[in-house]
Short mmCIF file of C-alpha atoms and ligand atoms in Angstrom, two decimals:
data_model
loop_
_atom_site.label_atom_id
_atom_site.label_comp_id
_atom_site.label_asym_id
_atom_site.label_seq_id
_atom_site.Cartn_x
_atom_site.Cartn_y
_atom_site.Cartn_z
CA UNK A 69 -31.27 -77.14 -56.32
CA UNK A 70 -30.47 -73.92 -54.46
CA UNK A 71 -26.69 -73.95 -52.61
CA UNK A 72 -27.07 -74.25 -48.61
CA UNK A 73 -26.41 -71.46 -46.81
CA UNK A 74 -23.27 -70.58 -44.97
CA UNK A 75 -23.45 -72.01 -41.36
CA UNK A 76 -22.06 -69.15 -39.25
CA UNK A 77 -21.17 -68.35 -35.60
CA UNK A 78 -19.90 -65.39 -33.90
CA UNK A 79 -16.98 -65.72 -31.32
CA UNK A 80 -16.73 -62.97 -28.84
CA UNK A 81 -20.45 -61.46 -27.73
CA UNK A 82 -19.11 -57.98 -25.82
CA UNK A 83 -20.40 -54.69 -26.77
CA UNK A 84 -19.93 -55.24 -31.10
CA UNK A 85 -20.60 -58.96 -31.11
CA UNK A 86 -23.92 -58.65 -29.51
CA UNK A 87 -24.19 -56.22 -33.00
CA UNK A 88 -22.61 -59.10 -35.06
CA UNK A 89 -25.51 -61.44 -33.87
CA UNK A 90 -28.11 -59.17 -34.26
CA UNK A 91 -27.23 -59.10 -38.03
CA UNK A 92 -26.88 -62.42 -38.49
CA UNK A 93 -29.17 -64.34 -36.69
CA UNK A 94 -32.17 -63.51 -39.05
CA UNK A 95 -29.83 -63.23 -42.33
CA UNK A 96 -31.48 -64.15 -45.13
CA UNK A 97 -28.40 -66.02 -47.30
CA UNK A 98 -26.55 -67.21 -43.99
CA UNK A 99 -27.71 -70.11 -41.58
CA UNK A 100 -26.96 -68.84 -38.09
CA UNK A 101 -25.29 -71.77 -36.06
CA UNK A 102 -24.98 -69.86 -32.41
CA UNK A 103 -22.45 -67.56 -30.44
CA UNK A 104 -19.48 -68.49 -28.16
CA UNK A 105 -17.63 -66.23 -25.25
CA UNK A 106 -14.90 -66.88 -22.80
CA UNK A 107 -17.75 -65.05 -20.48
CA UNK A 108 -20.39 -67.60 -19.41
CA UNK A 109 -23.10 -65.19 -18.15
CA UNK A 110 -22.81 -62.72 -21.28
CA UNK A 111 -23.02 -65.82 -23.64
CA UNK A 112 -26.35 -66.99 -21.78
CA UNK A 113 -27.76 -63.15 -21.55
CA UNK A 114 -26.86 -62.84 -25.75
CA UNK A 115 -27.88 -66.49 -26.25
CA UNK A 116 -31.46 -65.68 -24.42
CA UNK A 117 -32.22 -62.27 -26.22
CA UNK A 118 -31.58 -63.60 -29.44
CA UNK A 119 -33.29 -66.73 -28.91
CA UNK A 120 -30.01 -68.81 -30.70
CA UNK A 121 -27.70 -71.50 -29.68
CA UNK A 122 -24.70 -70.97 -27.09
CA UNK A 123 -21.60 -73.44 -27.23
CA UNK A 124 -19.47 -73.99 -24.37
CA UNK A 125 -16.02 -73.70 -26.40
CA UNK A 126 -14.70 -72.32 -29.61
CA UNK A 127 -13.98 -76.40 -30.70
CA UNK A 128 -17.79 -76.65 -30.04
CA UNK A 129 -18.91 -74.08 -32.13
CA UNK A 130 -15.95 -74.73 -35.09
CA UNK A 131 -17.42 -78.43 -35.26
CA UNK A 132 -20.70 -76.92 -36.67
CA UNK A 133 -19.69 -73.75 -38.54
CA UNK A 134 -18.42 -72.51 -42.27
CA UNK A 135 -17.65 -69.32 -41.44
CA UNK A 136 -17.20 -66.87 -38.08
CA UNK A 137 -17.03 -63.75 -36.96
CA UNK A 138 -14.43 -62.51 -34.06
CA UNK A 139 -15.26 -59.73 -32.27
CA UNK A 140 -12.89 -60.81 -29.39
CA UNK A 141 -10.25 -58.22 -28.00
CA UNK A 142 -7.74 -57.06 -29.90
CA UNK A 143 -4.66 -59.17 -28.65
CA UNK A 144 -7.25 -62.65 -28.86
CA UNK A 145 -7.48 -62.19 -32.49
CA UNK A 146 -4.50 -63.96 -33.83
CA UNK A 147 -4.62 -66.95 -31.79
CA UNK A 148 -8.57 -67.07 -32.36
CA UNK A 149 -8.56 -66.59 -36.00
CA UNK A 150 -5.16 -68.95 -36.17
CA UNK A 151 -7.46 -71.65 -34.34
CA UNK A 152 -10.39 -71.10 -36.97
CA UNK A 153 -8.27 -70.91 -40.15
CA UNK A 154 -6.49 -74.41 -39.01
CA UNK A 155 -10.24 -76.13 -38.66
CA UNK A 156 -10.66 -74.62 -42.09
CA UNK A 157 -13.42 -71.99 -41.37
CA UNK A 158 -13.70 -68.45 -43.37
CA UNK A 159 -13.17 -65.60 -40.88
CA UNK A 160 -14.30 -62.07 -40.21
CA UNK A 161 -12.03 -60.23 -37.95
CA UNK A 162 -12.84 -57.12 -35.97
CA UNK A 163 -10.84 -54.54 -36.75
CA UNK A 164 -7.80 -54.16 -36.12
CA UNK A 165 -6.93 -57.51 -38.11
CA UNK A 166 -4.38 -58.90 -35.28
CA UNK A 167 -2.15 -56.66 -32.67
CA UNK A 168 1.43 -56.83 -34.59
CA UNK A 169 1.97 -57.01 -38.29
CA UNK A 170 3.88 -60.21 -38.48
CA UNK A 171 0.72 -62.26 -36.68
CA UNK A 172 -1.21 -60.74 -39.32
CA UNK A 173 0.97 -61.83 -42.08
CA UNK A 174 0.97 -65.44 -40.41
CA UNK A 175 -3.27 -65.43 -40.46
CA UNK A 176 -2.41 -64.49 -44.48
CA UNK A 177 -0.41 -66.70 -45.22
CA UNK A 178 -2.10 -69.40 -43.36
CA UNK A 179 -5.49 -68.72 -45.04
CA UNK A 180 -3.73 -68.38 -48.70
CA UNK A 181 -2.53 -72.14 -47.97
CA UNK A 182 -5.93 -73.25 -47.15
CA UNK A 183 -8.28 -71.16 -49.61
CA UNK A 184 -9.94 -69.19 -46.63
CA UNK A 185 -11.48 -65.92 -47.07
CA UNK A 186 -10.48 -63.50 -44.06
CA UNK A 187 -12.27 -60.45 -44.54
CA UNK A 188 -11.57 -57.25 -41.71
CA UNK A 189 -14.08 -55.18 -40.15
CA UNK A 190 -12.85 -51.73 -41.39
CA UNK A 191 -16.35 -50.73 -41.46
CA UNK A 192 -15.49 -47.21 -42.23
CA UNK A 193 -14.95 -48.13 -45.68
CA UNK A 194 -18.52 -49.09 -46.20
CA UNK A 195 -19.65 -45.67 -44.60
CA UNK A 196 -22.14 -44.57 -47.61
CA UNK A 197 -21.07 -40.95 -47.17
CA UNK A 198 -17.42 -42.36 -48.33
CA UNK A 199 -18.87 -44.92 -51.04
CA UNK A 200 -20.98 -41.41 -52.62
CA UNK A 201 -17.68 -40.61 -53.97
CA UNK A 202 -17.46 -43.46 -55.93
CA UNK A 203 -19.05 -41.64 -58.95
CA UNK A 204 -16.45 -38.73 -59.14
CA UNK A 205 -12.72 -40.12 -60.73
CA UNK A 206 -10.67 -39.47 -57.75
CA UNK A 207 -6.94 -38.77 -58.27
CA UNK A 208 -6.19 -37.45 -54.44
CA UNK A 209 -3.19 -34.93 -54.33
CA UNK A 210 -4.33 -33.77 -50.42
CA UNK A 211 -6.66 -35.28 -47.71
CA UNK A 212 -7.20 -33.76 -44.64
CA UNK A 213 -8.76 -36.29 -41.97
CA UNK A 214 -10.37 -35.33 -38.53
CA UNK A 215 -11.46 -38.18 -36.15
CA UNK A 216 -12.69 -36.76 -32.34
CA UNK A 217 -14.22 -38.76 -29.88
CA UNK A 218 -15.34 -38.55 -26.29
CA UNK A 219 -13.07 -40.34 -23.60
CA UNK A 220 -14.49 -43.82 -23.11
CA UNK A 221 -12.34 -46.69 -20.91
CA UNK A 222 -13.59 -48.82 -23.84
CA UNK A 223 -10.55 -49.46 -26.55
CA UNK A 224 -8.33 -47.59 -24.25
CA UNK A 225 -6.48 -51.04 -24.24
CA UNK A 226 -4.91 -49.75 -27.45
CA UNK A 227 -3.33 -46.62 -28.48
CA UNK A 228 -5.43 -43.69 -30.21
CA UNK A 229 -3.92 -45.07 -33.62
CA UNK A 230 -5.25 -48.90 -33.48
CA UNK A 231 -8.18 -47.74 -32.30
CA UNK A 232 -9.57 -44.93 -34.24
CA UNK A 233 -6.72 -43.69 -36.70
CA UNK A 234 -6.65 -47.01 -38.44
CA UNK A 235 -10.08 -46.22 -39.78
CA UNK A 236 -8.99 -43.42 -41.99
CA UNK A 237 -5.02 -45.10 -42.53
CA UNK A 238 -7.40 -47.57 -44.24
CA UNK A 239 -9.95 -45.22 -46.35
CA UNK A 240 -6.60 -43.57 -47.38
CA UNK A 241 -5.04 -46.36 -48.44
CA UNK A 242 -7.98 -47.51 -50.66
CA UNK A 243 -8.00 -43.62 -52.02
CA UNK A 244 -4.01 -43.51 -53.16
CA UNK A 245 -2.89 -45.99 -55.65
CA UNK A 246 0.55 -45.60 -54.44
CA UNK A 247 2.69 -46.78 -52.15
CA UNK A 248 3.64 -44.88 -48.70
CA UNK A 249 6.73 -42.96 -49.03
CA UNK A 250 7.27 -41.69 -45.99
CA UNK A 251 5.68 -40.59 -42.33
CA UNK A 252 5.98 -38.53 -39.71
CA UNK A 253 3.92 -38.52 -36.59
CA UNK A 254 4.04 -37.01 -33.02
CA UNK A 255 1.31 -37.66 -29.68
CA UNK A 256 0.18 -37.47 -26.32
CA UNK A 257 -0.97 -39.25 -24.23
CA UNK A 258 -3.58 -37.74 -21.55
CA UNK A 259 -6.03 -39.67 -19.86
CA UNK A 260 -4.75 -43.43 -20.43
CA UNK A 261 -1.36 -45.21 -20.61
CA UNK A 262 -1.18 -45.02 -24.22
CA UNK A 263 -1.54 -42.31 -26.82
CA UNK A 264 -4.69 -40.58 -26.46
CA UNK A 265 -4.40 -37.53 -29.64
CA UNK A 266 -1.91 -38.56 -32.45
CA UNK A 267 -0.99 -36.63 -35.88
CA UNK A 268 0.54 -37.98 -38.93
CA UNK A 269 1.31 -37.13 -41.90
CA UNK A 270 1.38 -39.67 -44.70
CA UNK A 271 3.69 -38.82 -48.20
CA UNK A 272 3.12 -41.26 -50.59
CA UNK A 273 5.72 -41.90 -53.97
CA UNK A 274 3.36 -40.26 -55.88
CA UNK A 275 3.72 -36.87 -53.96
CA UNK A 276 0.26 -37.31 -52.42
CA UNK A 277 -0.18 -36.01 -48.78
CA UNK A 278 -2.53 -37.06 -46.11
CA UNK A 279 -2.85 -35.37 -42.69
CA UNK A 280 -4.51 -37.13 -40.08
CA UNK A 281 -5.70 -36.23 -36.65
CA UNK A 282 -7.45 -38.61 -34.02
CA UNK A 283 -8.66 -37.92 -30.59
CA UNK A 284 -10.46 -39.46 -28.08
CA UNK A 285 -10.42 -36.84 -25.58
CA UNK A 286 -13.19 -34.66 -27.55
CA UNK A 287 -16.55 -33.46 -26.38
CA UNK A 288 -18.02 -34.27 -29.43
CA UNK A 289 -18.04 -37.17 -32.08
CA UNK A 290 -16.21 -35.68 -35.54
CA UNK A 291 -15.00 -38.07 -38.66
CA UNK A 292 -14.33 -35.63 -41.84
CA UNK A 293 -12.40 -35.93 -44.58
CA UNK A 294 -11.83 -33.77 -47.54
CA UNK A 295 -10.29 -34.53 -50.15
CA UNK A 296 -8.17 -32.25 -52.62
CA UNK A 297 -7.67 -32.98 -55.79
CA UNK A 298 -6.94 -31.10 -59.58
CA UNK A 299 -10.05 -28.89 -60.01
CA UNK A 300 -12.11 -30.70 -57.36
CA UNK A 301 -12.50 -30.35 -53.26
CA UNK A 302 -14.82 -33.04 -51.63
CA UNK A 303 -15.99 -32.73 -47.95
CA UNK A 304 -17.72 -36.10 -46.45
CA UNK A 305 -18.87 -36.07 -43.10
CA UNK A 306 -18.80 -39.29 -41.84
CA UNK A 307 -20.76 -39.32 -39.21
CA UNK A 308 -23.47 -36.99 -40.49
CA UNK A 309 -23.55 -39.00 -43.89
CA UNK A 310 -23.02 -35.97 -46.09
CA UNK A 311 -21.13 -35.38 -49.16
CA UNK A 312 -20.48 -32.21 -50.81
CA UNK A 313 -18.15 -31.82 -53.90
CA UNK A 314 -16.95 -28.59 -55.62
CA UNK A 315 -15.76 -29.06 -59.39
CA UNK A 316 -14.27 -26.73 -61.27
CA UNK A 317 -15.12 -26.79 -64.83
CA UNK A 318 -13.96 -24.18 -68.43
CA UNK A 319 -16.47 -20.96 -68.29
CA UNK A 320 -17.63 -22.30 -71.59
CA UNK A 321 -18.67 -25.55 -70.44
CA UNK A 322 -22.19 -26.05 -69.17
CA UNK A 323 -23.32 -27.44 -66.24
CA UNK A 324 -26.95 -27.02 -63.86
CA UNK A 325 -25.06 -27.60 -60.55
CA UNK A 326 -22.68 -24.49 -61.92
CA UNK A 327 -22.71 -21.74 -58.77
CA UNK A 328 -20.50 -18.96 -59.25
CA UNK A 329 -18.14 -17.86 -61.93
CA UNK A 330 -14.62 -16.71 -60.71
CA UNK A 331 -11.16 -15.98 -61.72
CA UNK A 332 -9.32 -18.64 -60.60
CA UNK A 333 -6.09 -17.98 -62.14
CA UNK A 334 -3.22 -15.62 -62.27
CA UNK A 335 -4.26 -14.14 -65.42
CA UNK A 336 -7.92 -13.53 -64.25
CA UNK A 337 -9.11 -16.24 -66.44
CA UNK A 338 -12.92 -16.71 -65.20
CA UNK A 339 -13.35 -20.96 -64.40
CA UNK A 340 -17.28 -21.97 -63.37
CA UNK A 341 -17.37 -23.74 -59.81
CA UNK A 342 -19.74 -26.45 -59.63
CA UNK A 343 -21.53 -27.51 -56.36
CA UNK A 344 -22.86 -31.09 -56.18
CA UNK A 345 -24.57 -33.21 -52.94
CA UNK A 346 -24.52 -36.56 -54.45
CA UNK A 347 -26.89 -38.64 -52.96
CA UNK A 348 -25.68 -40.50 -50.07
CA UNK A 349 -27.78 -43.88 -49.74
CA UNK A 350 -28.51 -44.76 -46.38
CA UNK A 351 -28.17 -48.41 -45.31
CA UNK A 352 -26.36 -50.03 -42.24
CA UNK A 353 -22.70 -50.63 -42.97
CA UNK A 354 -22.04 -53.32 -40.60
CA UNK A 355 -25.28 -55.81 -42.44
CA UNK A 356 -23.84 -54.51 -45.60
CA UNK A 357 -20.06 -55.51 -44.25
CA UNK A 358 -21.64 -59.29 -42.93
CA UNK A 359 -23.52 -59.76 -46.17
CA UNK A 360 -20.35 -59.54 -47.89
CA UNK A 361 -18.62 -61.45 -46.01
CA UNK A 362 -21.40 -64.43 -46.74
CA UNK A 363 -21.14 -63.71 -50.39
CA UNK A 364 -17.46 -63.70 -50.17
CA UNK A 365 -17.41 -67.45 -48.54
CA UNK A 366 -20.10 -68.57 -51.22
CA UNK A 367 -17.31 -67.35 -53.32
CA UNK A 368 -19.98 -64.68 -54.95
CA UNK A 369 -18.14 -62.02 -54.14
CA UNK A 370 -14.58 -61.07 -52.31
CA UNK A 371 -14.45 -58.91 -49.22
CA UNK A 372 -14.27 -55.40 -49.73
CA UNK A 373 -11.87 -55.22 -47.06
CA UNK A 374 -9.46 -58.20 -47.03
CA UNK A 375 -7.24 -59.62 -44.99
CA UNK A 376 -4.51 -57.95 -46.54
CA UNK A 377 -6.25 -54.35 -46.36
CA UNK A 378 -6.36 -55.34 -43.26
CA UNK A 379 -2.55 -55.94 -42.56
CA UNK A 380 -1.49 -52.82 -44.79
CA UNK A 381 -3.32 -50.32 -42.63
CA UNK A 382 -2.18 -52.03 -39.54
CA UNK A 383 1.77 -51.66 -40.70
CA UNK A 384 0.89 -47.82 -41.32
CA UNK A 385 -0.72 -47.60 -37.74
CA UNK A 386 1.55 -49.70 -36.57
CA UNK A 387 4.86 -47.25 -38.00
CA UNK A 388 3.09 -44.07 -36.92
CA UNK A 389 2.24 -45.53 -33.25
CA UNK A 390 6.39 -46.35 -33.08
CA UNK A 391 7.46 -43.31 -34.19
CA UNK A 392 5.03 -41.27 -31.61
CA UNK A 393 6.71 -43.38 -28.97
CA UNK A 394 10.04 -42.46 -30.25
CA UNK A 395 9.33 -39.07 -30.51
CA UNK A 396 7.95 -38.79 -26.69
CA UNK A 397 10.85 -40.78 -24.99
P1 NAD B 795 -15.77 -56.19 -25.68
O1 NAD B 795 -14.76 -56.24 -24.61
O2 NAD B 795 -17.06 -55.46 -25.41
O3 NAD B 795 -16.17 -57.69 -26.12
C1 NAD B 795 -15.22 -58.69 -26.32
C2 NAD B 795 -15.85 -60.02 -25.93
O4 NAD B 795 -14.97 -61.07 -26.29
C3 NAD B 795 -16.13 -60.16 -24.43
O5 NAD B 795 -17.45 -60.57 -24.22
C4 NAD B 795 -15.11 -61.21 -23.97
O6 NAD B 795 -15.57 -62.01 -22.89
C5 NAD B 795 -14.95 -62.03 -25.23
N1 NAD B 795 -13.68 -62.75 -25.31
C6 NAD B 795 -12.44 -62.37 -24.91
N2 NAD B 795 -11.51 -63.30 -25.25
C7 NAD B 795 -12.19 -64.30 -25.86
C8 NAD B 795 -11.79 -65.53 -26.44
N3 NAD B 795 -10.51 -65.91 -26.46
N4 NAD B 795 -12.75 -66.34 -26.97
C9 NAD B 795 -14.05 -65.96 -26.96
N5 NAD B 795 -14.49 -64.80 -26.42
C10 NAD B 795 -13.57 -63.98 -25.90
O7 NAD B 795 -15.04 -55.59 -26.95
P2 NAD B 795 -15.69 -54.87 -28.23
O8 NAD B 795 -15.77 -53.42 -27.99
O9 NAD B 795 -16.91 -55.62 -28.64
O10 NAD B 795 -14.50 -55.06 -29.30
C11 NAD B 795 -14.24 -56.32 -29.89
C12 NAD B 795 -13.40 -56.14 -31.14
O11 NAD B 795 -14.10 -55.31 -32.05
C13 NAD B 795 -12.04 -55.44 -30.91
O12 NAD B 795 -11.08 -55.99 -31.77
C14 NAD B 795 -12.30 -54.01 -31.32
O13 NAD B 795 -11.15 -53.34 -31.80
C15 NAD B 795 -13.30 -54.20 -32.43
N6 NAD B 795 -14.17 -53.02 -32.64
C16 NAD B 795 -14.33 -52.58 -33.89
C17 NAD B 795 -15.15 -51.45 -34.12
C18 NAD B 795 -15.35 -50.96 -35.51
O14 NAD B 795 -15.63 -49.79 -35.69
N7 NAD B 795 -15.24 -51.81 -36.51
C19 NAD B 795 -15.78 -50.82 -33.05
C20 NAD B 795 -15.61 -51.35 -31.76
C21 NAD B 795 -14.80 -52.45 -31.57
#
């Protein structure tokens, strides 16, 4: 006989969870339950467009779930996910996993105790641009990250850094196999109370160096990241879904993708330079990030983003957003 589905519910229905739903409420290996939201009139509007169940209270909806999804704010999501863990429900939290590190190591620890998946919604990290690298062996000695947005009052409630920089802290961290040696950051902040343009720079013990700038007073979007590495440069353009890699390879070894021929070192000694566009498959990251989640609680698969991905970008977002504040007072 074929394993039940997960039964699943989505807590929060603003702006992403109405996304959340739309995923899930016609999955085809998860057995949507219904939605729940502090806001009355947004859970009936979500409830009546997508045709599924609403519950009055989160204690409602736990008593018929496996699994959830938060897409509350920010600051909600360790008391939410602390009050879905302790009814013994798998959880999938928005990014950023909780607002302070040691909540987030309290969710971990909690959910370690009671065998409960948490996975976190860095859904950068499923961006297929990003995952078209996966074919190259990457051994990063330099990336360069760019993320510009347009000023929206939406997620000003946190600084530049939980909002947009902790997508890339997190790529980066999955890139380096090494630990963070040391930072160094400086912002402003423009428009809203909080930092609105931050730079850091990230060395890690194994002398690799990442540079990242965030905005979100841009006129337009930009998320790109190249990456530097021993005889190969990779550009990915996030939002465009484009990767490009340059690999350089010995003049006597052949290759179709070779371009040019060049003297690449002191002595004049001619290398080949290889372009490549590796395919970049296009699918939806957030289904892909939902589906596995599901497989994750089935206990198929484990989240590609856990919960302690999760807290590790958030203590690197969370040091770089202190030591802006330090550096501005
Ligand atoms: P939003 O304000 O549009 O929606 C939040 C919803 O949660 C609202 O409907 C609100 O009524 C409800 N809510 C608040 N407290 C609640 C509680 N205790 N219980 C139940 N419902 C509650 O916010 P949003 O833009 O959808 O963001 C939600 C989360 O998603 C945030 O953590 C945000 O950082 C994250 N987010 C992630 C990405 C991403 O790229 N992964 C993008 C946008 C937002």
């Amino acid at each position: 006989m074929n394993e039940p589905f997960p039964k699943i519910g989505v807590i929060g229905v603003g702006h992403l969870g109405r996304h959340h739903v739309k995923h899930l409420v016609n999955h085809t290996h998860a057995n949507f339950i219904g939605i729940t939201d502090i806001d009355i009139d947004r859970t009936r509007e979500i409830a009546e467009e997508f045709d599924c169940a609403s519950y009055g209270s989160l204690e409602s909806l736990l008593d018929e779930v496996d699994a959830v999804s938060i897409v509350t704010p920010t600051r909600t999501h360790a008391d939410v996910a602390e009050q879905c863990i302790a009814a013994g429900k798998h959880v999938f939290i928005e990014k950023p996993i909780t607002k302070t590190v040691a909540e987030a190591d309290q969710l971990l620890q909690q959910a370690a105790e009671q065998n409960i998946v948490i996975q976190v919604g860095h859904i950068e990290r499923l961006n297929p641009a990003l995952l078209a690298l996966k074919e190259f062996d990457l051994n990063p000695k330099f990336i360069e990250v760019q993320r510009l947005a347009p000023y929206t009052i939406r997620g000003t409630d946190v600084p530049v850094v939980l909002d947009l920089m902790i997508h890339d802290i997190d790529i980066i961290l999955s890139l380096v196999d090494s630990p963070v040696k040391n930072i160094r950051a400086s912002g402003v902040s423009l428009l809203s109370d909080s930092v609105d343009i931050a730079n850091a720079r990230l060395r890690f013990e194994n002398g690799t160096v990442a540079n990242i700038t965030s905005s979100r007073i841009a006129r337009n979007k930009v998320r790109k990241i190249k990456v530097f590495q021993k005889e190969m440069y990779a550009t990915i353009d996030l939002l465009l879904g484009l990767t490009e890699v340059y690999r350089v390879l010995d003049e006597e070894q052949d290759d179709p993708n070779a371009i040019q021929s060049a003297a690449l070192d002191a002595y004049g000694n001619h290398k080949k330079i290889v372009y490549e566009k590796p395919d970049v498959n296009q699918f939806d990251a957030l289904e892909m990030e939902l589906t596995n989640f599901i497989a994750s609680v089935k206990g198929k698969s484990s989240p590609i983003v856990d919960g302690r991905a999760g807290r590790d970008a958030l203590d690197v977002a969370t040091k770089i957003h202190d030591m802006i504040l330090e550096d501005i007072h």
